[in-house]
Tab-separated table of C-alpha atoms and ligand atoms in Angstrom:
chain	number	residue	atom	x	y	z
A	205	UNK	CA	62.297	-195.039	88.913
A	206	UNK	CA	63.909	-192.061	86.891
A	207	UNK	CA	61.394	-189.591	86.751
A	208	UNK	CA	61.209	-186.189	84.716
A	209	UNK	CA	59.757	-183.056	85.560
A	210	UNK	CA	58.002	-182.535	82.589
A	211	UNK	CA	54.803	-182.425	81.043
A	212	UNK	CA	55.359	-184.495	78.225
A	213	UNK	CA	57.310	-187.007	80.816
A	214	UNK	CA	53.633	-187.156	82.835
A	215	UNK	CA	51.445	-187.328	79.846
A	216	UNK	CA	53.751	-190.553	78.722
A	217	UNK	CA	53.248	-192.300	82.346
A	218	UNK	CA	49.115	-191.511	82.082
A	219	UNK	CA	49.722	-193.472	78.468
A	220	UNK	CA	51.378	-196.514	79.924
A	221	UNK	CA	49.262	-196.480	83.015
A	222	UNK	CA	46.831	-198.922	82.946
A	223	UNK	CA	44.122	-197.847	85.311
A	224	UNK	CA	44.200	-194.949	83.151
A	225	UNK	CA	41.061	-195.564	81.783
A	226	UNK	CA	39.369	-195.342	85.859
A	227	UNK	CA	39.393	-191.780	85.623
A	228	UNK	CA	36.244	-191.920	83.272
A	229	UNK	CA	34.473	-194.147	86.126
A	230	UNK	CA	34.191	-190.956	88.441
A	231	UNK	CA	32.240	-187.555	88.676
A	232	UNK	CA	34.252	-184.779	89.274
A	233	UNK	CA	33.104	-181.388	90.916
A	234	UNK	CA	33.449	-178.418	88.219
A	235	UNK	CA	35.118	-175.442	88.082
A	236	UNK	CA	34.842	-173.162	85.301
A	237	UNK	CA	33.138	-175.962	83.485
A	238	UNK	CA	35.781	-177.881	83.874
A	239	UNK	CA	36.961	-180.848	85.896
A	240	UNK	CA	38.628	-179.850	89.212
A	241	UNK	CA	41.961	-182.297	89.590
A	242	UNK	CA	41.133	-183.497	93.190
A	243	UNK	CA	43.707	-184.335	95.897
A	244	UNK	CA	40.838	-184.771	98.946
A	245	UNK	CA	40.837	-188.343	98.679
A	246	UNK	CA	41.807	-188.810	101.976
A	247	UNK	CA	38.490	-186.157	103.170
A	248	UNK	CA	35.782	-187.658	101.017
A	249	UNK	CA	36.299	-189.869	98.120
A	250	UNK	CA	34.819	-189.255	94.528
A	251	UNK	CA	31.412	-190.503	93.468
A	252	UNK	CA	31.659	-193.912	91.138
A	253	UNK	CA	29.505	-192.820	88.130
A	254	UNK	CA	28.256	-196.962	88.721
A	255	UNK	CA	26.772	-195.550	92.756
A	256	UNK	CA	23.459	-193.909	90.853
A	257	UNK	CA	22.333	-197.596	89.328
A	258	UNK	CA	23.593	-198.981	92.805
A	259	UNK	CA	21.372	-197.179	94.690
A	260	UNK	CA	18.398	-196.859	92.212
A	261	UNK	CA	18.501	-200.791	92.495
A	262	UNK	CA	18.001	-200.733	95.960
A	263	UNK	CA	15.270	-197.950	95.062
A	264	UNK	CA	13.230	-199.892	92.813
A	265	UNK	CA	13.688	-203.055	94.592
A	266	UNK	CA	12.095	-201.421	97.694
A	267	UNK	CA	9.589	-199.916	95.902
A	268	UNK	CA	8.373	-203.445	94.011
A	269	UNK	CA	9.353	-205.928	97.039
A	270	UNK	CA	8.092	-203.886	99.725
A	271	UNK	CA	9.349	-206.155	103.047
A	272	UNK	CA	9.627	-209.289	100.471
A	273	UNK	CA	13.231	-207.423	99.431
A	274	UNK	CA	14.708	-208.701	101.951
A	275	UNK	CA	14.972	-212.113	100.482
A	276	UNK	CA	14.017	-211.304	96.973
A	277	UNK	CA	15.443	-207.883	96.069
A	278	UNK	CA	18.079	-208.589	93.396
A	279	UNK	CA	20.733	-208.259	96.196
A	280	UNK	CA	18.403	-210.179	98.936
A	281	UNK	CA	19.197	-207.521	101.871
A	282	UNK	CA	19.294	-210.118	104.851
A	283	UNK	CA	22.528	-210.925	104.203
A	284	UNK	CA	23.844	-207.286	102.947
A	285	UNK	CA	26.518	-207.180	105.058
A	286	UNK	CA	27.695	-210.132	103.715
A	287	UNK	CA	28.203	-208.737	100.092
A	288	UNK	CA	31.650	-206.630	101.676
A	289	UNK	CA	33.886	-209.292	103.635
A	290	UNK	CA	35.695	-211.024	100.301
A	291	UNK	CA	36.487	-206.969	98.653
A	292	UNK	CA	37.113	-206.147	102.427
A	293	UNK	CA	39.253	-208.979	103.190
A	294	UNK	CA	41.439	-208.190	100.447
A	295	UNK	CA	41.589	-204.837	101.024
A	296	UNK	CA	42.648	-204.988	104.771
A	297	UNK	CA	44.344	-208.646	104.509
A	298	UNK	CA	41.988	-210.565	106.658
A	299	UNK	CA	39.966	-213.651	106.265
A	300	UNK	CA	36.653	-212.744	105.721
A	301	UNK	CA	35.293	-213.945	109.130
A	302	UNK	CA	37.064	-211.108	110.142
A	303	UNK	CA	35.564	-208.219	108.705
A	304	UNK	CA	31.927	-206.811	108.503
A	305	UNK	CA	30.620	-203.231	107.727
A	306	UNK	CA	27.863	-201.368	110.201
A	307	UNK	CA	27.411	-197.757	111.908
A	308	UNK	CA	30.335	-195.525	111.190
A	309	UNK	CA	33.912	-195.332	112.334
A	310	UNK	CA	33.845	-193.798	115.672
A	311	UNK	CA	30.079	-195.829	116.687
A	312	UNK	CA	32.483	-198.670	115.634
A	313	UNK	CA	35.440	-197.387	118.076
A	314	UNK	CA	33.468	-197.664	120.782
A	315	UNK	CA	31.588	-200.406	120.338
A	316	UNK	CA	35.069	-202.778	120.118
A	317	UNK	CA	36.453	-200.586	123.021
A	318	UNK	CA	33.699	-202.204	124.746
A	319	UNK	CA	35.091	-205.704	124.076
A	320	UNK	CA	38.271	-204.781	124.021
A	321	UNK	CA	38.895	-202.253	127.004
A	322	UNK	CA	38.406	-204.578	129.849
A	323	UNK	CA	40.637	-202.638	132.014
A	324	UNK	CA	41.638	-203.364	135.739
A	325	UNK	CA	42.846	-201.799	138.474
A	326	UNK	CA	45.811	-202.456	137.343
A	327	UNK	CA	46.207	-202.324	133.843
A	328	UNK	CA	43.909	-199.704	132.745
A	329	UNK	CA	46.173	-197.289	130.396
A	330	UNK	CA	45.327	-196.808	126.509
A	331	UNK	CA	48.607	-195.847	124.674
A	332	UNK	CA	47.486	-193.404	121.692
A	333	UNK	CA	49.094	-190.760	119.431
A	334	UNK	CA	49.031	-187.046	120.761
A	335	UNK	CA	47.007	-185.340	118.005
A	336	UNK	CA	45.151	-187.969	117.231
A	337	UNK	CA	41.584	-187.335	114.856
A	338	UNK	CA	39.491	-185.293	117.451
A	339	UNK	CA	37.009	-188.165	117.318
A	340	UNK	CA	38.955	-190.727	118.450
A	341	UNK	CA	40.246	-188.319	120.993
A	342	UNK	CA	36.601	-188.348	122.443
A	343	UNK	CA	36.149	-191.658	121.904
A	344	UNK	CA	38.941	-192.500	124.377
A	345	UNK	CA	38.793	-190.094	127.416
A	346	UNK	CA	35.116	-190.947	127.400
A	347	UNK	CA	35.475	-194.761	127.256
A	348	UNK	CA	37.787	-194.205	130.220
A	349	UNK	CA	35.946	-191.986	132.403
A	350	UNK	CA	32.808	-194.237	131.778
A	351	UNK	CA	34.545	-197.372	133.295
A	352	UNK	CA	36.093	-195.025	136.431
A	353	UNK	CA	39.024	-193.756	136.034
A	354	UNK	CA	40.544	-190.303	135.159
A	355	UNK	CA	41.923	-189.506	131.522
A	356	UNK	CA	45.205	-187.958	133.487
A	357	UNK	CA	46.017	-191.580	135.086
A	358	UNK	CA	44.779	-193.704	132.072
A	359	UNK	CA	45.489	-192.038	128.978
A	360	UNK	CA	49.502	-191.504	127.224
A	361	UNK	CA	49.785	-189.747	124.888
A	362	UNK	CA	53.141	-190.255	122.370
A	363	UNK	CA	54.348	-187.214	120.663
A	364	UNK	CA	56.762	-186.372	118.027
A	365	UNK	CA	60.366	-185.424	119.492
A	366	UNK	CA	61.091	-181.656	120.092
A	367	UNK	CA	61.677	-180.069	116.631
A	368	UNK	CA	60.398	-183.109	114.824
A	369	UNK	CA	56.897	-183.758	112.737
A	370	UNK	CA	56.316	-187.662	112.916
A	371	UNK	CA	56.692	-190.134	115.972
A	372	UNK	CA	58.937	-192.379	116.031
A	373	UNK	CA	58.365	-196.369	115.916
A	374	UNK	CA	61.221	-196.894	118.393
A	375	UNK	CA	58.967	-194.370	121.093
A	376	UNK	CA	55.853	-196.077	120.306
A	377	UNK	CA	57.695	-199.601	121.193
A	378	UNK	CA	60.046	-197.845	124.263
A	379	UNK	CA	56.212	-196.268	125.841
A	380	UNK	CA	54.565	-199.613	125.512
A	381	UNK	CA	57.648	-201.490	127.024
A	382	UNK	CA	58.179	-198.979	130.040
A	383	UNK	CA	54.114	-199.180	130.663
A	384	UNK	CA	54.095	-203.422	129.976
A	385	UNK	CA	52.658	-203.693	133.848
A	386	UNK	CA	49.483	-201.118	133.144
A	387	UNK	CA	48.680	-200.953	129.492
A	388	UNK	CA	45.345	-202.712	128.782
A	389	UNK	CA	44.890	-201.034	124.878
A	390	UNK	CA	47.679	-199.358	122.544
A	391	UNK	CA	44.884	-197.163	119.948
A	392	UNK	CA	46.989	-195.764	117.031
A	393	UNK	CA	45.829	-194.201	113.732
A	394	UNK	CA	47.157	-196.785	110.839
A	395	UNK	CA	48.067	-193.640	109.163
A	396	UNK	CA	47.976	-190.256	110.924
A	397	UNK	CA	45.364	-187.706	109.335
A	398	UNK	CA	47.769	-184.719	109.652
A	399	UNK	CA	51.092	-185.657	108.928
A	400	UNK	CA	50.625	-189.006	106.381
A	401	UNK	CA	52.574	-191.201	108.236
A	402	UNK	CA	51.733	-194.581	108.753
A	403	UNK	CA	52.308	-196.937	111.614
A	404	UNK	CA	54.457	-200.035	111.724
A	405	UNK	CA	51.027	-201.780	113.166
A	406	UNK	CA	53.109	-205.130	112.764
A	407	UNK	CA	55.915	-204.395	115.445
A	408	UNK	CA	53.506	-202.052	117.057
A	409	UNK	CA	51.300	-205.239	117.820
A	410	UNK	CA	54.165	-207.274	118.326
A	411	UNK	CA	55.163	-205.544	121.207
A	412	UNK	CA	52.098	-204.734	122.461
A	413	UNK	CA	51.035	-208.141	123.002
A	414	UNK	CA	54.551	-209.392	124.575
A	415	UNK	CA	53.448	-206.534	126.799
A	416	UNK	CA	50.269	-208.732	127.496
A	417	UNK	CA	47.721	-205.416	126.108
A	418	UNK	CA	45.419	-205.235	123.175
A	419	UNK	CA	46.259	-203.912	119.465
A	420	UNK	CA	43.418	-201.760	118.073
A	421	UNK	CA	44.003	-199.231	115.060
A	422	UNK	CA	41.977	-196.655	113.314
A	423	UNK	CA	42.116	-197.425	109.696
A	424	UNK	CA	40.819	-194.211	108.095
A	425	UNK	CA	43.334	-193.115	106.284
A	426	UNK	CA	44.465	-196.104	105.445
A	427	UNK	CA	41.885	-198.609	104.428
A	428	UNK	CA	41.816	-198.868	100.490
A	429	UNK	CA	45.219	-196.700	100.327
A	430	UNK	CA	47.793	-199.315	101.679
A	431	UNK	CA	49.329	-202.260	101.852
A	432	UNK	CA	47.584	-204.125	105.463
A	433	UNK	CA	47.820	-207.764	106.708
A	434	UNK	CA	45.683	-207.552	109.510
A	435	UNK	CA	45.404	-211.067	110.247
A	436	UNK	CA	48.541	-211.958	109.988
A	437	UNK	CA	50.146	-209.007	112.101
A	438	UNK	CA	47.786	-210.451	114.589
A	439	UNK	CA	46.318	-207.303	115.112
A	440	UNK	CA	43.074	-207.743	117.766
A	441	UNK	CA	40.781	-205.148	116.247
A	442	UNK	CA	40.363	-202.266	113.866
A	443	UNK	CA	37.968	-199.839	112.298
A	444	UNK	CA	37.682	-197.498	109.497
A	445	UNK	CA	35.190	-195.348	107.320
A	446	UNK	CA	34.606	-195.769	104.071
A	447	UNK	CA	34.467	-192.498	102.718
A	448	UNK	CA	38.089	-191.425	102.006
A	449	UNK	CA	40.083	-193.869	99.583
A	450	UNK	CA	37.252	-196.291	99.468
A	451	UNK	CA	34.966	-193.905	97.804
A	452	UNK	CA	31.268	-195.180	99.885
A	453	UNK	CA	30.256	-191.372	99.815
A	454	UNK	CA	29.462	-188.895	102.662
A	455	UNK	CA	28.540	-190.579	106.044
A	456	UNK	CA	29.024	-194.066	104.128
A	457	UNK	CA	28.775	-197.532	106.302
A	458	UNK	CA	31.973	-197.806	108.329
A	459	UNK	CA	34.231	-201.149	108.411
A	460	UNK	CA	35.524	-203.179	111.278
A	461	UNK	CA	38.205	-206.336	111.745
A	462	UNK	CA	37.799	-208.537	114.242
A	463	UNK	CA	40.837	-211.298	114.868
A	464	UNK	CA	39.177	-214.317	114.102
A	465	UNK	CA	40.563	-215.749	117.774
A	466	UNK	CA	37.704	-213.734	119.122
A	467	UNK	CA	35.555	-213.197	116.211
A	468	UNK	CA	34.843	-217.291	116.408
A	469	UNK	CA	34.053	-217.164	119.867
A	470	UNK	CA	30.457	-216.314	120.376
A	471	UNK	CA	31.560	-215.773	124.444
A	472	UNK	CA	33.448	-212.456	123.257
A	473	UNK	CA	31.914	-209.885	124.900
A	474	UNK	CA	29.676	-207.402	123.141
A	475	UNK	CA	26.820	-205.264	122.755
A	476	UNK	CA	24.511	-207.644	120.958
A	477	UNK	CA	21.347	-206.577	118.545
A	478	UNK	CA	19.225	-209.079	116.816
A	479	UNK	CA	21.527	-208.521	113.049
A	480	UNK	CA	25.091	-209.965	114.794
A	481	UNK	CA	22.758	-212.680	116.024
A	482	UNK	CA	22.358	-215.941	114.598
A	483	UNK	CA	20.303	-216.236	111.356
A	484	UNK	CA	18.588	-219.300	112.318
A	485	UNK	CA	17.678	-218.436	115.680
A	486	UNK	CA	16.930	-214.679	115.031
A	487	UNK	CA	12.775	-215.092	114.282
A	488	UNK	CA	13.072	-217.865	116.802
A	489	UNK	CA	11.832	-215.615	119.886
A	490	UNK	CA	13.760	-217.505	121.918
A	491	UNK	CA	15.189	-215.363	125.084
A	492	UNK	CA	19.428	-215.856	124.569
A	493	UNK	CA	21.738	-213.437	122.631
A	494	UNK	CA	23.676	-215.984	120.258
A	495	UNK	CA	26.255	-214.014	118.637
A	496	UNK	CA	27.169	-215.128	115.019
A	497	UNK	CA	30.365	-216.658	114.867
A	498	UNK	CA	32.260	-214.768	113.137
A	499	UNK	CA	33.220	-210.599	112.927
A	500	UNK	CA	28.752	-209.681	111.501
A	501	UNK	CA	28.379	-211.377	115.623
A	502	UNK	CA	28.967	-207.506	116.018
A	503	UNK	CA	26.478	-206.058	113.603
A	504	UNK	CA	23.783	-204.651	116.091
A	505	UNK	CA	21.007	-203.434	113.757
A	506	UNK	CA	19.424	-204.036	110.825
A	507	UNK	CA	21.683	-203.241	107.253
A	508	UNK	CA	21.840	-199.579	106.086
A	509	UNK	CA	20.841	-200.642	102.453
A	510	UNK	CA	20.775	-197.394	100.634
A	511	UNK	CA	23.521	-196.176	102.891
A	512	UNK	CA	25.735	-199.135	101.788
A	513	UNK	CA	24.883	-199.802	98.175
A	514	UNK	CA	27.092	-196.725	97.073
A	515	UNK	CA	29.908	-198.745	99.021
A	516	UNK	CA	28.775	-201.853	97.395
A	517	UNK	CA	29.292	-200.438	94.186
A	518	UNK	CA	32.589	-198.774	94.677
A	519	UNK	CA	34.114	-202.040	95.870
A	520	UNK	CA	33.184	-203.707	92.592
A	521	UNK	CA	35.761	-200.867	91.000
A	522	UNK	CA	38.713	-202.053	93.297
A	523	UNK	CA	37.560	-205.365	92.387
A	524	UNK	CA	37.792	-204.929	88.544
A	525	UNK	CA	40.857	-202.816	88.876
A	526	UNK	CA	42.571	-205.310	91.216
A	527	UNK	CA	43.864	-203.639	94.771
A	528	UNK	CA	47.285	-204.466	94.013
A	529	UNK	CA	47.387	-202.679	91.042
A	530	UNK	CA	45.892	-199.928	92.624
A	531	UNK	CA	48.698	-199.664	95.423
A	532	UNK	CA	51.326	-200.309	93.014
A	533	UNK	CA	50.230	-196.735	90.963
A	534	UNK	CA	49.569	-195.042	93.957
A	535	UNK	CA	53.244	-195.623	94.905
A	536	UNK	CA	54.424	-194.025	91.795
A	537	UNK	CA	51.817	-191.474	91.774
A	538	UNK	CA	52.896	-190.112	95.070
A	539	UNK	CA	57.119	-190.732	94.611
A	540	UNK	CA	56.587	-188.802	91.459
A	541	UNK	CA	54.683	-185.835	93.226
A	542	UNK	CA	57.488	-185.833	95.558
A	543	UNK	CA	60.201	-185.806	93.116
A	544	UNK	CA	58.334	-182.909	91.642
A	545	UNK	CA	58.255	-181.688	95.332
A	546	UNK	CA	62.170	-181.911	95.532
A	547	UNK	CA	62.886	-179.700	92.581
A	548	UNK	CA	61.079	-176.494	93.845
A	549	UNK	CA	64.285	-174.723	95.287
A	550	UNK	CA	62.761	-171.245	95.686
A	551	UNK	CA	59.599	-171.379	97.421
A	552	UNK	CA	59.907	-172.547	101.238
A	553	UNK	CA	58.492	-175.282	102.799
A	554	UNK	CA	58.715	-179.153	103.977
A	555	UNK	CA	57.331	-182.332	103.367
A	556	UNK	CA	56.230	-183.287	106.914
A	557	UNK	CA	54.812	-186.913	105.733
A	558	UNK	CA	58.108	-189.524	105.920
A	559	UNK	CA	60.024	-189.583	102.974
A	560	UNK	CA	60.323	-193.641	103.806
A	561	UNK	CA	58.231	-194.425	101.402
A	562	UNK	CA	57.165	-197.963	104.162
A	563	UNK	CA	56.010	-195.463	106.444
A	564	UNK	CA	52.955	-193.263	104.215
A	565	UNK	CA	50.152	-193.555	101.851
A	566	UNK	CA	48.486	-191.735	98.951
A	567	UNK	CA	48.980	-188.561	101.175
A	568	UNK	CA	52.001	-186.043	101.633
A	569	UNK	CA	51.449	-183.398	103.975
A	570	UNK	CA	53.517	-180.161	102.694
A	571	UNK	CA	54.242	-177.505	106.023
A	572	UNK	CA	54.404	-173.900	104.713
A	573	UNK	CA	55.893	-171.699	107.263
A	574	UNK	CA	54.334	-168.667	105.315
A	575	UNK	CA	52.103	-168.416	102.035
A	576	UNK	CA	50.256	-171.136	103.064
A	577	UNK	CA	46.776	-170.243	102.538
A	578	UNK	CA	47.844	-167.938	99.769
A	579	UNK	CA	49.130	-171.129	97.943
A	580	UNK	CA	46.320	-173.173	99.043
A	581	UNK	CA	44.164	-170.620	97.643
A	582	UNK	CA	45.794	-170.227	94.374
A	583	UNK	CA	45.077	-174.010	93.959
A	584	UNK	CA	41.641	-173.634	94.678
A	585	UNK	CA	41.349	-170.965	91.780
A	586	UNK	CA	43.070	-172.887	89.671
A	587	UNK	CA	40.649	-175.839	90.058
A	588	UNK	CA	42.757	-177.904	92.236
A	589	UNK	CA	41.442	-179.321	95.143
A	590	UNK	CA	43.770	-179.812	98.070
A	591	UNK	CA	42.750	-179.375	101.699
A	592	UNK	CA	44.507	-176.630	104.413
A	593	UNK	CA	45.104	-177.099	108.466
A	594	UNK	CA	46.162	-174.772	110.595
A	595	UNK	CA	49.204	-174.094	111.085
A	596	UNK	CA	50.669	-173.920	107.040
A	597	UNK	CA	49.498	-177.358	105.843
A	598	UNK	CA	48.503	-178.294	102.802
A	599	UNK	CA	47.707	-182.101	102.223
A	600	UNK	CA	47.718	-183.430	98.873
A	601	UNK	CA	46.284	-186.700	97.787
A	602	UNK	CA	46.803	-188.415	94.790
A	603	UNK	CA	44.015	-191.491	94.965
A	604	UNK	CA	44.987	-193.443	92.338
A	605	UNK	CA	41.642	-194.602	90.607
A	606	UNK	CA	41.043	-190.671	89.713
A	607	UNK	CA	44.129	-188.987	89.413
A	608	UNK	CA	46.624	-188.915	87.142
A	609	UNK	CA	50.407	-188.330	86.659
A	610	UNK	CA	49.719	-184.917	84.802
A	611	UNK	CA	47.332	-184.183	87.809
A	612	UNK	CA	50.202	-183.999	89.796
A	613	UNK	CA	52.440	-182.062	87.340
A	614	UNK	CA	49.751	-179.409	87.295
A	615	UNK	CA	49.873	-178.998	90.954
A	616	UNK	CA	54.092	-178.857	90.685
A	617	UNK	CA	53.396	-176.223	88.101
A	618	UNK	CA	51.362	-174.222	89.674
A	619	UNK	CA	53.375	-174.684	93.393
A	620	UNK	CA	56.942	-173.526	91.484
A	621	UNK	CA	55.349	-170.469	89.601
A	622	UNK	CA	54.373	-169.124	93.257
B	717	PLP	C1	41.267	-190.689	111.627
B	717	PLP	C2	39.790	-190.476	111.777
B	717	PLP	N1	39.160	-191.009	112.843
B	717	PLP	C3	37.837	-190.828	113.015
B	717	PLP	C4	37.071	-190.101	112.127
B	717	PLP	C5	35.593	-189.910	112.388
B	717	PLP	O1	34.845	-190.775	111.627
B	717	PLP	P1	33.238	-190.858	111.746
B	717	PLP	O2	32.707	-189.479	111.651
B	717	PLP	O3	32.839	-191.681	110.568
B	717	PLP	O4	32.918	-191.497	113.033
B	717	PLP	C6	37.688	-189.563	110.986
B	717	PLP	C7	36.902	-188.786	110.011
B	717	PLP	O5	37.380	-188.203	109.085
B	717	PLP	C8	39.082	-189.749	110.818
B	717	PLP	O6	39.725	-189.227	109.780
């Protein structure tokens, strides 16, 4: 794609674009009574202007069904969880046995840790990413000191090369071969929070099952942003939230996959709760866990209705707009911020997120040596909404149902003037 670094070149693309029109679906915080352009997609997703009937629904249908709602509320809320696996499916490239929605991401972590850490005293290791999301960080050492063992014997850590930003696949693959005897679980982010990048989770699974371990990823950043084909990278588990590019709202129901391979086999081990059991056997009384066959065999508790309308109602946008479309403009979106990116000469920093555009998301993560809180506050006066880490890094998100191509001009425009 030739691009331009123009104004009038972005205003053309927002013409031809045609999710365009998405924009208009979504509330957008204010500043100055205006609009704020917002690049914290990848914190906490817009609000769907459709989530306020969603949720009134579920509102009014409480309030006139009492318990009856749960089988005669307009969306009966027995089978709730059941109203996410076909957007889901597509969205993560599963079959929608695979895939249910219940707690939130890291409840979800450990809760398939628990059928999928079955370690031994000799393969007990979990293979992660050093600076992994501080919650998942928890969620490991404590999984491993709660079945015996001692985070310094069980847990490796992979870290970027000395003087570089960004692991690299061929040390994920080398770590997992060199460990093949002891590695029960290889945990990686699909796409790491800080720096963008996103895992090769088809070779990553490839070789950790010729190692003979178990492929689980954490899907934050990456559910609703990118391309995935879960089920047929033969990846054994994974879990995300659905408040970033998926747009459920704060605290929203998180996601899980579940191969089918285990997600068919009522045996799997799990924590079991009368919702993942079967429907026909639940009011039964009978003693006897039965777990549904298929991935809502993990659901533990009854469905989080008002919780998961606004979800509900989000998907039905990615639904309408068609996922594939949405990836395709969040390509461009995000090459065309980086071109813009590339033609600052003057003002010093680096673009930390891989410039392979196979290997990243909506997301570039721009390291500012100095200035960069001074920049990242400019943008916040200037009604632009980007998010700052310590040390120097600004992340900038261009979620494709909300912004646009002159969104991203504005932020070039503001970036070179510093
Ligand atoms: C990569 C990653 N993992 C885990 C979490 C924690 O998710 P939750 O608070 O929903 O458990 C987050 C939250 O932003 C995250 O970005």
């Amino acid at each position: 794609m030739n691009f331009e670094a123009s104004l009038a070149f972005a205003q053309q693309k927002d013409k031809e674009d045609k999710l365009a029109s998405y924009k208009e679906q979504f509330f957008f915080p204010q500043k100055d009574g205006k609009d704020v352009i917002y690049f914290c997609g990848n914190s906490l997703g817009l609000q769907a202007k459709s989530v306020q009937e969603a949720v009134q629904q579920e509102l009014d249908d409480w309030k006139n069904f009492g318990i009856a709602g749960f089988l005669h509320a307009k969306n009966p809320w027995m089978y709730y969880q059941e109203y996410f696996t076909q957007p889901l499916s597509k969205i993560v490239g599963c079959k929608q046995n695979e895939v249910t929605v219940m707690n939130s991401l890291t409840v979800n972590l450990h809760l398939l840790m628990l059928t999928f850490y079955r370690p031994t005293s000799s393969r007990f290791k979990i293979i992660m990413e050093a600076g992994a999301f501080p919650s998942d960080q928890y969620a490991v050492e404590t999984q491993v000191k709660h079945r015996g063992f001692s985070t310094d014997d069980a847990i490796i850590e992979i870290a970027p090369r000395e003087g570089e930003k960004t692991i690299r696949n061929e040390d994920i693959i080398s770590t997992i071969e060199a460990n093949a005897e002891s590695v029960a679980l290889v945990m990686l982010g699909g796409i790491n929070y800080y720096t963008g990048q996103l895992s090769d989770i088809k070779s990553i699974t490839e070789a950790t099952h010729k190692a003979g371990a178990i492929a689980g990823f954490d899907l934050a950043h990456a559910a609703g942003n990118v391309h995935l084909e879960l089920h047929d990278w033969n990846v054994d588990f994974a879990v995300w939230c659905s408040y970033k590019y998926l747009n459920g709202g704060p605290g929203a129901v998180g996601g899980l996959y579940v191969h089918e391979k285990y997600a068919s086999d009522p045996s799997t081990p799990r924590f079991g709760g009368w919702w993942g059991n079967d429907e026909e056997g639940r009011f039964k009384m009978k003693k006897g866990f039965v777990a549904k066959p298929n991935a809502s065999g993990w659901n533990i508790s009854t469905a989080q209705i008002l919780n998961m309308a606004s979800l509900k109602a989000s998907l039905e946008i990615f639904e309408e707009a068609g996922f594939e479309n949405i990836k395709a403009k969040s390509k461009e979106l995000t090459d065309y911020l980086e071109f813009l990116l590339q033609q600052i000469k003057h003002v010093s920093f680096e673009i930390i997120t891989p410039s392979n555009k196979e290997s990243r998301g909506a997301q570039l993560s721009l390291y500012f040596k100095e200035k960069g809180k001074e920049i990242h506050e400019k943008m916040i006066a200037n009604g632009i909404v980007v998010d700052y880490r310590e040390p120097g890094v600004i992340r900038v998100a261009p979620a494709p149902l909300y912004c646009s191509f002159e969104d991203v001009y504005r932020f070039y425009d503001i970036l070179r003037a510093f």
